CSV table of C-alpha atoms in Angstrom, one decimal:
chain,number,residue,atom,x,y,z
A,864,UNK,CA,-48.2,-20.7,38.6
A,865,UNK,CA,-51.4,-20.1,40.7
A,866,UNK,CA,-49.2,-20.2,43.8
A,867,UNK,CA,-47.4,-17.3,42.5
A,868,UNK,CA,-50.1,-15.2,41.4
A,869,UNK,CA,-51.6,-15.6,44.6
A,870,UNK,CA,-48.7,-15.0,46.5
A,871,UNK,CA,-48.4,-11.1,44.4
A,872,UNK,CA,-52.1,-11.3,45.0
A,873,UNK,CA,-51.8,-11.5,48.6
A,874,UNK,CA,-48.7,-8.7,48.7
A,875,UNK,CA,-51.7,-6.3,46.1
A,876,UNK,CA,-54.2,-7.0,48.7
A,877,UNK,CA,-51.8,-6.1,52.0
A,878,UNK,CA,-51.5,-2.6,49.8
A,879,UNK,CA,-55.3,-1.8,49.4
A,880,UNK,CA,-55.9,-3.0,53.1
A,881,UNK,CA,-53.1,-0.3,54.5
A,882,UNK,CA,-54.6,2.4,51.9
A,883,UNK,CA,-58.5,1.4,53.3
A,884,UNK,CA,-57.3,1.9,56.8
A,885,UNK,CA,-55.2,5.6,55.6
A,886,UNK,CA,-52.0,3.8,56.5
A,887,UNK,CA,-49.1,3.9,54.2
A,888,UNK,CA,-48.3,0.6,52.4
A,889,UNK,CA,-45.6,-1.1,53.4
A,890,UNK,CA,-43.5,-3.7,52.2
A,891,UNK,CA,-41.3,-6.4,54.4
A,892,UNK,CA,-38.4,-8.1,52.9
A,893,UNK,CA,-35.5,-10.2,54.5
A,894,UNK,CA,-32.2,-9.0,55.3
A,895,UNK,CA,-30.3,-10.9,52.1
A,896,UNK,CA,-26.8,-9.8,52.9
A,897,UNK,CA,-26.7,-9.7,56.9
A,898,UNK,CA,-24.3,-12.6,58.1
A,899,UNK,CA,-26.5,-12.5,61.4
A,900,UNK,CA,-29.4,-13.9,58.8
A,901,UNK,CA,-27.1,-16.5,57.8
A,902,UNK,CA,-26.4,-19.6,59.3
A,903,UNK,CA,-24.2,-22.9,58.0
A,904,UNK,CA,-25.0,-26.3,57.4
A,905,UNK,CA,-23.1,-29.1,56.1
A,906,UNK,CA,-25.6,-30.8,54.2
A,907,UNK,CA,-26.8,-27.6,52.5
A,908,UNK,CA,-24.2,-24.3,53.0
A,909,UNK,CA,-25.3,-21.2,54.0
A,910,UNK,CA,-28.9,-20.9,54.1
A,911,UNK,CA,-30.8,-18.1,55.7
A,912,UNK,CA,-32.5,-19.2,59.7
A,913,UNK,CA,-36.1,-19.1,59.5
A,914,UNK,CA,-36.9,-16.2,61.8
A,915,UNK,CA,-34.5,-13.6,60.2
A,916,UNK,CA,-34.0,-9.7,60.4
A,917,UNK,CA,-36.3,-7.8,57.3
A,918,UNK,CA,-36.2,-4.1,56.6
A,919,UNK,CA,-39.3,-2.0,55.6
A,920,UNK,CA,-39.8,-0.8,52.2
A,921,UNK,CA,-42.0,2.4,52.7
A,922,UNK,CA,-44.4,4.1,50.4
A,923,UNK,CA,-44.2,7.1,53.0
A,924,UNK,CA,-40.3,7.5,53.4
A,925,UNK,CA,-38.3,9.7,50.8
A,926,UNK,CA,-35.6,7.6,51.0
A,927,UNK,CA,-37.6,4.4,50.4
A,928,UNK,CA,-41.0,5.8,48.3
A,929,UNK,CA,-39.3,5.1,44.9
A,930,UNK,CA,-37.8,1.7,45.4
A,931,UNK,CA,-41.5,0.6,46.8
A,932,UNK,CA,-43.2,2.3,43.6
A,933,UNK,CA,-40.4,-0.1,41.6
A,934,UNK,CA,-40.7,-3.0,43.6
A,935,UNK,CA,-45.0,-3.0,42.5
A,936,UNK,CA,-44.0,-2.7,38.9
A,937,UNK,CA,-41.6,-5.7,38.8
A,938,UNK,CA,-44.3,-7.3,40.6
A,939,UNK,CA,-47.4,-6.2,38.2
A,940,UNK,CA,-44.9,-7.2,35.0
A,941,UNK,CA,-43.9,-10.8,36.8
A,942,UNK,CA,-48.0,-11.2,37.3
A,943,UNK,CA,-48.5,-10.5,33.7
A,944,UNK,CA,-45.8,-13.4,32.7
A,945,UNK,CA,-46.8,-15.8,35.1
A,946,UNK,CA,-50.7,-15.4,33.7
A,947,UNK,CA,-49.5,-15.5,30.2
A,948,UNK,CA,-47.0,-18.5,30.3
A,949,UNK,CA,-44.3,-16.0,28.8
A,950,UNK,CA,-40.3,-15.3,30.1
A,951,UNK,CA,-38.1,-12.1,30.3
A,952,UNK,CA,-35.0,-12.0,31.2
A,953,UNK,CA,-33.5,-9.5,33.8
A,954,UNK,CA,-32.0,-7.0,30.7
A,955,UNK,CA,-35.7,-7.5,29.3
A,956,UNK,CA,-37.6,-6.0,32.5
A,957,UNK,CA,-34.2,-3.4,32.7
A,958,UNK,CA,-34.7,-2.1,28.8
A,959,UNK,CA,-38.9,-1.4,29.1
A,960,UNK,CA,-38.4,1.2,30.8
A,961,UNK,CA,-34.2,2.1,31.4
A,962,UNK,CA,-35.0,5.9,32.9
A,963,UNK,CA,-37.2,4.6,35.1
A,964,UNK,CA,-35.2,1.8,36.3
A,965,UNK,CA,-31.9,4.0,36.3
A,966,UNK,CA,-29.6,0.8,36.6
A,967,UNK,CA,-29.6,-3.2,35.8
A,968,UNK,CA,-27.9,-3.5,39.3
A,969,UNK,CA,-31.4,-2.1,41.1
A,970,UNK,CA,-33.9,-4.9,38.6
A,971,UNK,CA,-31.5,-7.5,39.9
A,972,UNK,CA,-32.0,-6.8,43.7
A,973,UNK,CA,-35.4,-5.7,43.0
A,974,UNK,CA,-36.2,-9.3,41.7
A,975,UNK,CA,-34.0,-11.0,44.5
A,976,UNK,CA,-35.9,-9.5,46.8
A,977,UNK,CA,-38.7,-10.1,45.4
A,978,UNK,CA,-38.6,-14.0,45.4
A,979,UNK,CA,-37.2,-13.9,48.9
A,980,UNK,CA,-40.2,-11.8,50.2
A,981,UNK,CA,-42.4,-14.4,48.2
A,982,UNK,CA,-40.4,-17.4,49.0
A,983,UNK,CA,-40.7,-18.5,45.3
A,984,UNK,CA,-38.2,-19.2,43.2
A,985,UNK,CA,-36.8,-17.0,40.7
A,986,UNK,CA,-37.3,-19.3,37.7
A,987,UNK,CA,-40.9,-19.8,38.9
A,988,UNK,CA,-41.5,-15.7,38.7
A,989,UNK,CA,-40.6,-16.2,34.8
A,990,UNK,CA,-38.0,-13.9,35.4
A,991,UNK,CA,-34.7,-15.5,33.4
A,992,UNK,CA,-30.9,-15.0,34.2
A,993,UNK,CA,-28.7,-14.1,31.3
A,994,UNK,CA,-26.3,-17.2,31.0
A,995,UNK,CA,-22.6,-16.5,30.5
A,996,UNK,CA,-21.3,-20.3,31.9
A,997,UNK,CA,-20.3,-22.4,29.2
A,998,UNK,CA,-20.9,-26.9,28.9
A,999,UNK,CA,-19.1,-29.2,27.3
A,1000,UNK,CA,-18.1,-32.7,27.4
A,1001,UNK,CA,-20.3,-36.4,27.6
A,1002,UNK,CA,-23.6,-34.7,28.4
A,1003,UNK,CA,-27.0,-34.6,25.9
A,1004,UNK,CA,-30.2,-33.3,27.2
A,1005,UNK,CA,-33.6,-31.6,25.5
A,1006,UNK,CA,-34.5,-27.8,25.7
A,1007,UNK,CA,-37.8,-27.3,27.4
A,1008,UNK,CA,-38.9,-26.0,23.6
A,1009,UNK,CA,-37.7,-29.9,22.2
A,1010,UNK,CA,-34.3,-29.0,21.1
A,1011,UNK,CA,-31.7,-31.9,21.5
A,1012,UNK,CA,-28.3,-30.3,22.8
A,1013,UNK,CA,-25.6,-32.6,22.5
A,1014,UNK,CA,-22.4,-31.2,24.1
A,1015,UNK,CA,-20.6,-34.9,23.2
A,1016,UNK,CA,-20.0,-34.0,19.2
A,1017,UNK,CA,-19.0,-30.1,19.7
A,1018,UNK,CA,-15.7,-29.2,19.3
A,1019,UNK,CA,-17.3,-25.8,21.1
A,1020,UNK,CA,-18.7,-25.6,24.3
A,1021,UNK,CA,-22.7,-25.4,24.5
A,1022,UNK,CA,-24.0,-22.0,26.3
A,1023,UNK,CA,-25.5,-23.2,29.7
A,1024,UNK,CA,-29.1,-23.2,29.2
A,1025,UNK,CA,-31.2,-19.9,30.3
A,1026,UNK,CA,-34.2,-22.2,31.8
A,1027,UNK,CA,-32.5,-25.1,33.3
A,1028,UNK,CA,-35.3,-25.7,34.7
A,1029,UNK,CA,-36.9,-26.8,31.9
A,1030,UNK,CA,-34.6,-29.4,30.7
A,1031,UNK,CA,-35.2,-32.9,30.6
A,1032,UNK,CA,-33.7,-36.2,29.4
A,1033,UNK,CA,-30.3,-35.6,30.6
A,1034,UNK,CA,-27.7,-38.7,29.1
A,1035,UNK,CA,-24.1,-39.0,30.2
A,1036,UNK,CA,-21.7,-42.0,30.3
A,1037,UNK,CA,-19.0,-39.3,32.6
A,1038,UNK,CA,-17.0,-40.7,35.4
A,1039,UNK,CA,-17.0,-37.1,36.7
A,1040,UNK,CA,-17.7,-32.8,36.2
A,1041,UNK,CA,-14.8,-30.6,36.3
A,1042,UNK,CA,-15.8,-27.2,37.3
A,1043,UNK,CA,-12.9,-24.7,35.6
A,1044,UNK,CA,-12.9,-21.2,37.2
A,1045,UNK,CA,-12.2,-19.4,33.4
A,1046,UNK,CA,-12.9,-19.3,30.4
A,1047,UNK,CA,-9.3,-19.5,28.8
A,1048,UNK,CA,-8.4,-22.4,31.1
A,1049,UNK,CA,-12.2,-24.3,29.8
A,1050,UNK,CA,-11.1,-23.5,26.0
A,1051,UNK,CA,-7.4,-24.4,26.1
A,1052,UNK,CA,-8.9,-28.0,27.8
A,1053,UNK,CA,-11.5,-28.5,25.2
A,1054,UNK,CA,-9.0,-27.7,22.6
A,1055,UNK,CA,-6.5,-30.7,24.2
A,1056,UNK,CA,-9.9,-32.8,23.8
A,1057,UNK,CA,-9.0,-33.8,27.3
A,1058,UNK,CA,-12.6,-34.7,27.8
A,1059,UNK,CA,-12.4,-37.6,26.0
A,1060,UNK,CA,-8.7,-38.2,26.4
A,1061,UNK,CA,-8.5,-39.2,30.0
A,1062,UNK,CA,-12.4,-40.6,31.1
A,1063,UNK,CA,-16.0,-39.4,30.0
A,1064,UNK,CA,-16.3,-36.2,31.8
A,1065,UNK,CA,-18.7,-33.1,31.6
A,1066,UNK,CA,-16.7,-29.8,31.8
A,1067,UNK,CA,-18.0,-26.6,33.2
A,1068,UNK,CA,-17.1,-22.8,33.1
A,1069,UNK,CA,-18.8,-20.0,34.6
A,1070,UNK,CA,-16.2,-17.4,33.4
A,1071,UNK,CA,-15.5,-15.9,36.7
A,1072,UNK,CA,-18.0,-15.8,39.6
A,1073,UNK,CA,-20.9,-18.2,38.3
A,1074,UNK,CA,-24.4,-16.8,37.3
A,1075,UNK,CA,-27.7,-18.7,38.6
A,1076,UNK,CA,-28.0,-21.1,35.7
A,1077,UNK,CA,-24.4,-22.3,35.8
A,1078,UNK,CA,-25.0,-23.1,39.7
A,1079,UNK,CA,-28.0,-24.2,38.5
A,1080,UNK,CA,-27.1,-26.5,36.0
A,1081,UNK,CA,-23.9,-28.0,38.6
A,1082,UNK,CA,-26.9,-28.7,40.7
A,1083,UNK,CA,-29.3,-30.3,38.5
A,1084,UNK,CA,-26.2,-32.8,36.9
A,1085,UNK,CA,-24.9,-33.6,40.4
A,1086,UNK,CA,-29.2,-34.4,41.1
A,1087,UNK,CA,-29.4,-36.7,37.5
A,1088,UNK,CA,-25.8,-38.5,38.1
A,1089,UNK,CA,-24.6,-38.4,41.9
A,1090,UNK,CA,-20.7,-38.5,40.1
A,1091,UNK,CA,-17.6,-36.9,41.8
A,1092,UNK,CA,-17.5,-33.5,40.7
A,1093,UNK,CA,-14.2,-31.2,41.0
A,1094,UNK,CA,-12.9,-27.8,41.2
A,1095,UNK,CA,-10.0,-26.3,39.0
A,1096,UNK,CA,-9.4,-22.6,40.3
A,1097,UNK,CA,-6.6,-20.2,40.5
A,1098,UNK,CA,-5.0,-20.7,43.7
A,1099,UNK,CA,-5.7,-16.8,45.2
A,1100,UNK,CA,-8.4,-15.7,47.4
A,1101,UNK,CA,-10.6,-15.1,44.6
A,1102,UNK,CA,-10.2,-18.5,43.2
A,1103,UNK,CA,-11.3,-20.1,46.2
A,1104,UNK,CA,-14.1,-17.6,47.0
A,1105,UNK,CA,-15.8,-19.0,43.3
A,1106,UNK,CA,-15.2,-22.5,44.3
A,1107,UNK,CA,-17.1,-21.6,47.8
A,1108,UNK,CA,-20.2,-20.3,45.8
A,1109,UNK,CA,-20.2,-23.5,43.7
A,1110,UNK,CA,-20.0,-25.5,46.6
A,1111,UNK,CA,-22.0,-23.7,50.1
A,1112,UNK,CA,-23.5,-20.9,48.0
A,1113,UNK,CA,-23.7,-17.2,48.8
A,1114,UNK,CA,-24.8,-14.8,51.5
A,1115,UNK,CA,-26.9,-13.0,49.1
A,1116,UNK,CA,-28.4,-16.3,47.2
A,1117,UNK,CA,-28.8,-18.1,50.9
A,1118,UNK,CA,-32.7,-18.2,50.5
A,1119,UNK,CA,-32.2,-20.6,47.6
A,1120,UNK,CA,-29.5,-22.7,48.4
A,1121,UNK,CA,-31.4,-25.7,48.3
A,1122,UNK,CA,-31.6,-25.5,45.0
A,1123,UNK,CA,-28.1,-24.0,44.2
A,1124,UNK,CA,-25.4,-25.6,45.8
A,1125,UNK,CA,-23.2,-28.8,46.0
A,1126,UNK,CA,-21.8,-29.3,49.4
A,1127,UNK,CA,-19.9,-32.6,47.9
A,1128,UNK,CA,-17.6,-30.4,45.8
A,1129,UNK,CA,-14.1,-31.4,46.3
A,1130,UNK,CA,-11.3,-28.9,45.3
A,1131,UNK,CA,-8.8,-30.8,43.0
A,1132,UNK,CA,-6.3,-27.8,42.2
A,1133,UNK,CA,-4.6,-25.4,42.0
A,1134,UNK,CA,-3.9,-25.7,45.6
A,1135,UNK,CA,-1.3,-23.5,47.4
A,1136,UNK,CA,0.8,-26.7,48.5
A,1137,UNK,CA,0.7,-27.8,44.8
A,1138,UNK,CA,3.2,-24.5,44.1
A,1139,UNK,CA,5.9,-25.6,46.1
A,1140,UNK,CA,5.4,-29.2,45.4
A,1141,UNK,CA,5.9,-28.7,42.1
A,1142,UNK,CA,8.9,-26.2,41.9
A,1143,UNK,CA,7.2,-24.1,39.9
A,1144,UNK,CA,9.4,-20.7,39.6
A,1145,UNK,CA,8.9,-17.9,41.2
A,1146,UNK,CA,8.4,-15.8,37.9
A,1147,UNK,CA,5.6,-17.7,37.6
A,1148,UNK,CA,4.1,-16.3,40.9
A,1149,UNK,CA,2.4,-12.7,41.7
A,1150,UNK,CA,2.7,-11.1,44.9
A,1151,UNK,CA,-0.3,-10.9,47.3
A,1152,UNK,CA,-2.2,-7.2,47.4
A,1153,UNK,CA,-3.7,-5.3,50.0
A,1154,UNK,CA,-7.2,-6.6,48.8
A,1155,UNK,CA,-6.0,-10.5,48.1
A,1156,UNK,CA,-5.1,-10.0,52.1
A,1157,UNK,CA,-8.4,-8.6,53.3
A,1158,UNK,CA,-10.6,-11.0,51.0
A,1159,UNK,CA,-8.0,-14.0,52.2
A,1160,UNK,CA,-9.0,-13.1,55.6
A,1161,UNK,CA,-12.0,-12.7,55.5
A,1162,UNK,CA,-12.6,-15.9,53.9
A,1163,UNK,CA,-10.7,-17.8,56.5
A,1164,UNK,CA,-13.2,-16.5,59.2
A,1165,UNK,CA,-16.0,-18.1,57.5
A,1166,UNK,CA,-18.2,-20.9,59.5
A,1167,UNK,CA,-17.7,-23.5,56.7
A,1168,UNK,CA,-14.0,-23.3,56.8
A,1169,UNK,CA,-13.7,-24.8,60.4
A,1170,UNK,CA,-15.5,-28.1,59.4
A,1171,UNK,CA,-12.8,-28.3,56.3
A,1172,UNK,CA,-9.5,-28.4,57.9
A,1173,UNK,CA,-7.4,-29.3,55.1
A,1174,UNK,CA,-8.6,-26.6,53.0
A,1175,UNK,CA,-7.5,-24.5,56.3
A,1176,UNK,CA,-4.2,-25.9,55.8
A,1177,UNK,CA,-3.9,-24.4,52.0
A,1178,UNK,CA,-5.5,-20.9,52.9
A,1179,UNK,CA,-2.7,-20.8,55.9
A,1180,UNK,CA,-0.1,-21.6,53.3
A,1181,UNK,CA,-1.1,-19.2,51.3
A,1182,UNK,CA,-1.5,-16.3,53.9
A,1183,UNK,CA,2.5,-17.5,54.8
A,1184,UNK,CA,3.5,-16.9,51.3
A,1185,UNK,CA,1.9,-14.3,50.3
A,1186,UNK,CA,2.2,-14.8,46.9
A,1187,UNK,CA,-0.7,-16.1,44.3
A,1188,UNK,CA,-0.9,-18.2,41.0
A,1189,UNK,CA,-3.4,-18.6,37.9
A,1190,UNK,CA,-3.7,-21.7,36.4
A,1191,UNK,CA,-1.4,-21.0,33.5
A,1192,UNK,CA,1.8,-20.8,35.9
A,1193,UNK,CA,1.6,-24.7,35.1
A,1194,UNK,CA,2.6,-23.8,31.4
A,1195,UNK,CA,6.1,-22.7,33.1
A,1196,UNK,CA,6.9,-26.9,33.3
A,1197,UNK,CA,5.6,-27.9,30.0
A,1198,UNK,CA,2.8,-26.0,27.4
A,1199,UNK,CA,-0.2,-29.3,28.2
A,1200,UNK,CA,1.2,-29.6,31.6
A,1201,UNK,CA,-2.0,-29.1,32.8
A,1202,UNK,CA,-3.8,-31.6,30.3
A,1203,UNK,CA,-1.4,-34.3,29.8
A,1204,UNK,CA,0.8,-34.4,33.5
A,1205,UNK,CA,-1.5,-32.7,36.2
A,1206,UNK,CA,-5.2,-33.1,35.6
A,1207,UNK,CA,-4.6,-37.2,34.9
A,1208,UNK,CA,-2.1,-37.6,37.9
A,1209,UNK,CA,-4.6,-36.1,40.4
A,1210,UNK,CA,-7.9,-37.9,39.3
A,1211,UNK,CA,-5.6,-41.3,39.2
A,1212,UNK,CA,-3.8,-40.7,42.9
A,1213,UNK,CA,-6.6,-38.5,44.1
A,1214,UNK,CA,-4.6,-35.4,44.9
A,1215,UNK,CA,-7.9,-33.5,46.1
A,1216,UNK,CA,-9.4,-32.0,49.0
């Protein structure tokens, strides 16, 4: 904590030093969401290259003045935390003050910025992510307040934990961590008890596009257990752009990805080449849109896709076809396909990438 307060310290003192001097304050942040800032590495993902492009955040430009006047009060509140061992999460900081704030969008990129400027983690500015991801499966661990959470016994998923930090004593007898894109897919799983059915496993959901303490929590249970841990995702672009967050992180995240992503990830379904494989009919299938296309394409120029050419091999089958599938077109062969056929036959013939 006294790293942080003297890294705002040092930002404070820059301030009174350009006001002493009659300059205009200025603040220097990185360029989060520039590609250029962005370079790939296998053992890590994307991670931002030390000497990167920053913008100026000006005290003395109309178009800048108010974000630089918001950027010192998220900085004077994150102070006040630090010094008083106390946490908010990003809603908290939005709802003290909503009109001056105008939008949770501008706290979130206020406080990204913020600990990429200071090169400190969020978690250790205090500031806390809501959590929306959902755990479940052989896994036990205590809450940084003492709270035992034991995800083995509940027939209902455990809410990922908002510090994840702060947890300790992690137990697990799992032979492996299925990551599952949503949340309907996660629930109809835990309701077929396939956890327990086919080997020890921990299951995971983000619901979507994973917050920070989902990632978080993948990372800190691949750090503890070192197990194979597996993708299920719709096979469309979207699909596959979650799975590549999970695994080499994201443009805007980049400055953390040490602590955020899984480069071991393997992606056990739904693949593109599983659709024809399995005959599944083409009722079952949605046609490709204008934006699948674009975010398809997109994604296939990415540096990380080169070093992975079977997954290069699925994307190109996909682009051929045109055509996309959610995890439930399985329920077109049988209603716990998925459970009882597909899941068990890949982990046992390891139909994976």
């Amino acid at each position: 904590s006294s790293e942080v307060l003297e890294a705002i310290e040092n930002v404070i003192q820059g301030v009174f030093q350009s006001l002493a001097q009659k300059k205009a304050p200025v603040l220097t942040v990185a360029n989060r969401t520039d590609w250029r800032n962005i370079e790939f590495k296998d053992s890590v993902g994307l991670q931002m290259i030390p000497r990167c492009t920053t913008k100026q955040i000006r005290s003395d430009c109309p178009q800048s003045a108010t974000r630089f006047a918001l950027m010192l009060k998220i900085l004077s509140m994150i102070y006040k935390m630090v010094q008083s061992n106390t946490y908010a999460t990003k809603r908290d900081i939005y709802y003290s003050d909503t009109l001056l704030f105008g939008s949770q969008s501008v706290v979130d990129q206020i406080i990204n910025d913020i600990s990429c400027m200071l090169k400190i983690p969020r978690r250790s500015l205090h500031v806390l992510s809501t959590t929306k991801g959902f755990v479940a499966g052989n896994l036990s661990y205590t809450e940084e307040d003492g709270t035992k959470v034991n995800c083995t016994c509940s027939a209902t998923a455990v809410t990922v934990p908002s510090n994840v930090q702060g947890i300790k004593n992690l137990t697990s007898h799992a032979k492996f961590i299925l990551i599952v894109e949503k949340d309907a897919t996660f629930q109809r799983l835990l309701d077929d008890d396939f956890f327990s059915k086919v080997s020890p496993c921990i299951m995971i959901t983000g619901r979507g596009i994973p917050d920070l303490n989902t990632r978080l929590l993948v990372r800190k249970l691949w750090d503890s257990f070192q197990i194979p841990i597996f993708t299920l995702m719709d096979a469309d672009p979207h699909g596959v752009e979650i799975m590549c967050v999970y695994k080499y992180g994201s443009v805007s995240m980049s400055f953390e990805a040490h602590h955020l992503t899984v480069p071991s990830i393997k992606w056990l379904g739904l693949l593109p080449s599983d659709l024809e494989r399995l005959n599944i009919c083409k009722d079952a299938l949605i046609p490709f849109t204008k934006q699948d296309e674009n975010k398809l394409a997109s994604i296939q120029k990415r540096p990380y896709i080169a070093c992975q050419p079977l997954w290069k091999r699925e994307l190109e089958i996909m682009a051929a076809s045109k055509l996309k599938a959610e995890i439930q077109a399985l329920t077109s062969l049988s209603s716990d396909y998925l459970s009882r056929v597909y899941l068990p036959n890949k982990l046992q013939f390891g139909g994976w990438l």
